[in-house]
Short mmCIF file of C-alpha atoms in Angstrom, two decimals:
data_model
loop_
_atom_site.label_atom_id
_atom_site.label_comp_id
_atom_site.label_asym_id
_atom_site.label_seq_id
_atom_site.Cartn_x
_atom_site.Cartn_y
_atom_site.Cartn_z
CA ASP A 1 112.14 -6.05 72.70
CA GLN A 2 112.96 -2.99 74.76
CA GLN A 3 116.62 -2.19 74.24
CA VAL A 4 116.83 0.51 76.90
CA LYS A 5 115.21 -0.11 80.25
CA GLN A 6 114.66 2.05 83.28
CA ASN A 7 113.35 -0.42 85.79
CA SER A 8 112.36 2.07 88.46
CA PRO A 9 109.33 4.09 87.40
CA SER A 10 109.76 6.42 90.36
CA LEU A 11 112.28 7.55 92.94
CA SER A 12 111.85 9.78 95.97
CA VAL A 13 114.76 11.38 97.83
CA GLN A 14 115.25 14.04 100.45
CA GLU A 15 116.66 17.41 99.49
CA GLY A 16 120.43 17.47 99.86
CA ARG A 17 120.81 13.72 99.45
CA ILE A 18 122.06 11.85 96.41
CA SER A 19 119.69 10.72 93.67
CA ILE A 20 120.76 7.68 91.67
CA LEU A 21 118.84 6.85 88.51
CA ASN A 22 119.62 3.62 86.73
CA CYS A 23 119.40 2.44 83.16
CA ASP A 24 120.18 -0.89 81.50
CA TYR A 25 120.60 -1.62 77.82
CA THR A 26 120.83 -4.74 75.72
CA ASN A 27 122.31 -3.58 72.42
CA SER A 28 126.11 -3.77 72.61
CA MET A 29 126.32 -1.58 69.50
CA PHE A 30 125.18 1.49 71.42
CA ASP A 31 128.12 3.87 71.65
CA TYR A 32 126.59 7.06 72.95
CA PHE A 33 124.35 7.54 75.96
CA LEU A 34 122.37 10.53 77.10
CA TRP A 35 120.18 11.62 79.96
CA TYR A 36 117.27 13.98 79.48
CA LYS A 37 115.07 15.70 82.02
CA LYS A 38 111.45 16.39 81.25
CA TYR A 39 108.91 18.58 83.00
CA PRO A 40 105.18 18.14 82.35
CA ALA A 41 103.96 19.73 79.12
CA GLU A 42 107.51 20.45 77.96
CA GLY A 43 109.98 18.72 75.68
CA PRO A 44 112.92 16.74 77.08
CA THR A 45 115.93 18.84 77.99
CA PHE A 46 119.40 17.45 77.41
CA LEU A 47 121.25 16.95 80.68
CA ILE A 48 124.46 15.04 80.20
CA SER A 49 125.96 12.45 77.88
CA ILE A 50 128.74 9.91 77.77
CA SER A 51 130.58 8.19 74.99
CA SER A 52 131.28 4.47 75.19
CA ILE A 53 135.01 5.16 75.37
CA LYS A 54 134.56 6.72 78.78
CA ASP A 55 133.24 5.37 82.05
CA LYS A 56 132.42 8.64 83.76
CA ASN A 57 131.38 12.14 82.84
CA GLU A 58 130.73 14.92 85.28
CA ASP A 59 128.96 18.25 84.93
CA GLY A 60 128.33 20.17 88.11
CA ARG A 61 125.93 18.24 90.31
CA PHE A 62 125.37 15.60 87.62
CA THR A 63 127.59 12.60 86.99
CA VAL A 64 126.95 9.76 84.60
CA PHE A 65 128.67 6.42 85.05
CA LEU A 66 128.91 3.80 82.34
CA ASN A 67 129.63 0.12 82.97
CA LYS A 68 129.95 -1.42 79.54
CA SER A 69 130.48 -4.97 80.73
CA ALA A 70 127.23 -4.82 82.68
CA LYS A 71 125.50 -2.73 80.01
CA HIS A 72 124.45 -0.36 82.73
CA LEU A 73 124.58 3.35 83.25
CA SER A 74 123.54 5.56 86.08
CA LEU A 75 122.96 9.23 86.71
CA HIS A 76 123.98 10.65 90.07
CA ILE A 77 122.62 13.97 91.22
CA VAL A 78 124.23 15.41 94.32
CA PRO A 79 123.06 17.30 96.19
CA SER A 80 119.47 16.84 95.03
CA GLN A 81 117.27 19.92 94.91
CA PRO A 82 113.47 20.24 94.73
CA GLY A 83 113.85 21.76 91.27
CA ASP A 84 115.33 18.47 90.11
CA SER A 85 111.90 16.85 90.44
CA ALA A 86 111.04 15.72 86.92
CA VAL A 87 110.95 12.66 84.68
CA TYR A 88 114.42 11.49 83.67
CA PHE A 89 114.93 9.59 80.44
CA CYS A 90 117.93 7.53 79.56
CA ALA A 91 118.69 7.28 75.82
CA ALA A 92 121.21 5.44 73.71
CA SER A 93 122.29 5.61 70.09
CA VAL A 94 124.52 3.90 67.55
CA CYS A 95 126.74 6.50 65.85
CA ALA A 96 124.67 9.51 64.84
CA GLY A 97 121.00 9.08 64.35
CA LYS A 98 117.98 7.93 66.23
CA SER A 99 118.02 7.58 69.97
CA THR A 100 116.34 4.73 71.78
CA PHE A 101 114.71 5.90 74.98
CA GLY A 102 113.80 4.20 78.21
CA ASP A 103 110.35 4.72 79.67
CA GLY A 104 111.60 7.23 82.23
CA THR A 105 111.95 7.51 85.99
CA THR A 106 109.97 10.12 87.89
CA LEU A 107 112.22 11.74 90.48
CA THR A 108 110.66 13.56 93.42
CA VAL A 109 112.95 15.55 95.67
CA LYS A 110 111.29 16.40 98.94
CA PRO A 111 112.21 19.61 100.75
CA ASN B 1 119.54 31.54 69.25
CA ALA B 2 116.04 30.16 69.26
CA GLY B 3 115.56 26.57 70.22
CA VAL B 4 113.59 23.95 68.36
CA MET B 5 110.15 25.30 67.53
CA GLN B 6 107.05 23.21 67.12
CA ASN B 7 103.58 24.27 66.17
CA PRO B 8 100.86 23.99 66.95
CA ARG B 9 101.39 23.15 70.62
CA HIS B 10 97.95 21.60 70.84
CA LEU B 11 95.96 20.13 68.00
CA VAL B 12 92.48 18.65 68.13
CA ARG B 13 91.18 16.60 65.25
CA ARG B 14 88.16 14.43 64.66
CA ARG B 15 88.57 10.88 63.47
CA GLY B 16 89.27 10.77 59.75
CA GLN B 17 90.77 14.26 59.52
CA GLU B 18 94.38 15.07 58.73
CA ALA B 19 96.93 16.35 61.23
CA ARG B 20 99.97 18.39 60.21
CA LEU B 21 102.69 18.98 62.78
CA ARG B 22 105.51 21.41 62.09
CA CYS B 23 109.03 21.55 63.40
CA SER B 24 111.68 24.20 62.85
CA PRO B 25 115.10 22.98 63.96
CA MET B 26 117.62 25.02 65.85
CA LYS B 27 119.67 27.37 63.72
CA GLY B 28 122.55 25.51 62.14
CA HIS B 29 120.98 22.09 62.68
CA SER B 30 120.43 19.99 59.58
CA HIS B 31 119.11 16.81 61.17
CA VAL B 32 115.55 16.40 62.41
CA TYR B 33 114.02 13.55 64.36
CA TRP B 34 110.40 12.86 65.27
CA TYR B 35 109.36 10.94 68.37
CA ARG B 36 105.98 10.00 69.78
CA GLN B 37 105.10 9.66 73.42
CA LEU B 38 101.97 7.80 74.36
CA PRO B 39 100.54 8.31 77.86
CA GLU B 40 102.63 6.67 80.57
CA GLU B 41 105.29 5.60 78.08
CA GLY B 42 108.69 6.77 76.95
CA LEU B 43 109.55 8.44 73.67
CA LYS B 44 109.44 6.18 70.65
CA PHE B 45 111.50 7.01 67.60
CA MET B 46 109.53 7.58 64.41
CA VAL B 47 111.71 9.08 61.70
CA TYR B 48 115.06 10.75 61.09
CA LEU B 49 115.47 13.25 58.27
CA GLN B 50 118.00 15.53 56.72
CA LYS B 51 117.13 18.23 54.23
CA GLU B 52 115.15 16.62 51.37
CA ASN B 53 116.14 13.17 52.58
CA ILE B 54 114.66 10.49 54.83
CA ILE B 55 117.52 8.73 56.58
CA ASP B 56 115.66 6.30 58.81
CA GLU B 57 111.92 5.77 58.95
CA SER B 58 111.98 2.46 60.78
CA GLY B 59 109.69 3.78 63.51
CA MET B 60 107.00 5.14 61.27
CA PRO B 61 103.71 3.28 61.01
CA LYS B 62 103.40 1.83 57.53
CA GLU B 63 100.18 3.63 56.68
CA ARG B 64 98.79 7.13 57.14
CA PHE B 65 102.03 8.64 58.47
CA SER B 66 104.54 10.58 56.40
CA ALA B 67 107.30 13.08 57.07
CA GLU B 68 109.31 15.54 55.06
CA PHE B 69 112.04 18.07 55.59
CA PRO B 70 112.13 20.30 52.51
CA LYS B 71 115.03 22.43 51.39
CA GLU B 72 113.20 25.49 52.66
CA GLY B 73 110.83 25.61 55.58
CA PRO B 74 110.04 23.41 58.54
CA SER B 75 109.86 19.67 58.79
CA ILE B 76 106.31 18.35 58.57
CA LEU B 77 104.88 15.23 60.14
CA ARG B 78 101.61 14.39 58.47
CA ILE B 79 99.02 11.97 59.77
CA GLN B 80 96.16 11.19 57.45
CA GLN B 81 92.76 9.87 58.55
CA VAL B 82 93.60 10.14 62.23
CA VAL B 83 92.27 7.60 64.71
CA ARG B 84 91.92 7.84 68.49
CA GLY B 85 95.09 5.80 68.96
CA ASP B 86 97.08 8.60 67.32
CA SER B 87 96.43 10.80 70.35
CA ALA B 88 99.85 11.43 71.84
CA ALA B 89 102.56 13.99 72.31
CA TYR B 90 104.76 14.33 69.24
CA PHE B 91 108.24 15.69 69.81
CA CYS B 92 110.69 16.94 67.28
CA ALA B 93 114.42 17.11 67.95
CA SER B 94 117.31 18.47 65.94
CA SER B 95 121.05 18.05 65.91
CA THR B 96 124.10 19.24 64.01
CA GLU B 97 125.76 16.90 61.62
CA GLY B 98 128.03 14.37 63.25
CA THR B 99 126.82 14.82 66.80
CA ASP B 100 124.43 12.68 68.76
CA THR B 101 123.04 15.27 71.12
CA GLN B 102 119.49 16.01 70.08
CA TYR B 103 117.72 19.09 71.28
CA PHE B 104 113.98 18.81 71.66
CA GLY B 105 111.11 21.10 70.95
CA PRO B 106 108.19 21.56 73.34
CA GLY B 107 106.04 19.03 71.53
CA THR B 108 102.64 19.00 69.88
CA ARG B 109 99.86 17.36 71.81
CA LEU B 110 97.45 15.75 69.40
CA THR B 111 94.00 14.83 70.60
CA VAL B 112 91.73 12.85 68.34
CA LEU B 113 88.05 13.02 69.24
#
């Protein structure tokens, strides 16, 4: 039973446009959500997070939206840049402790 | 402030040998997590440790795998009698107490021949 799902394995967008990466979860106990970016042969890099008491968190070009009723979160990147091309993982946790990861979405930003 | 360190970066073992993966958390971090990533899959939680204490090992295979985080020194993930299916990237992450943001190391890529 996969508790965190990223249903789109890949996404391709044009430079300057918006990238929207989606993530769904099933465990209503999750109270903290994170997005990580990963380049090949490197570890995941923390990007942005959101607590369940919020519905939006913004950091520069990155915004995460949380819809608790739909158990859905999304990461918006605008404007997208070629350097954003990477695998993006959504993760969720209950209090402090282990994170449950989705399988990732490979984003390609075309110049 | 150095990030999470993992060594070795690449490890090759023959079937039946032992693999030892090391992780030094970020300075000031007292919580360590181990994850495994199989090809074409996401990261799967293995174990969560604090100094001298295993907090959650629900993701650890029941046999051959063990982990420790001693009072001094790095955290060690130990895989005994490795099999080909153990080939994967093993990532360590660390966090400060009371926060959920985990910072990852570069990973150890284990190849079992």
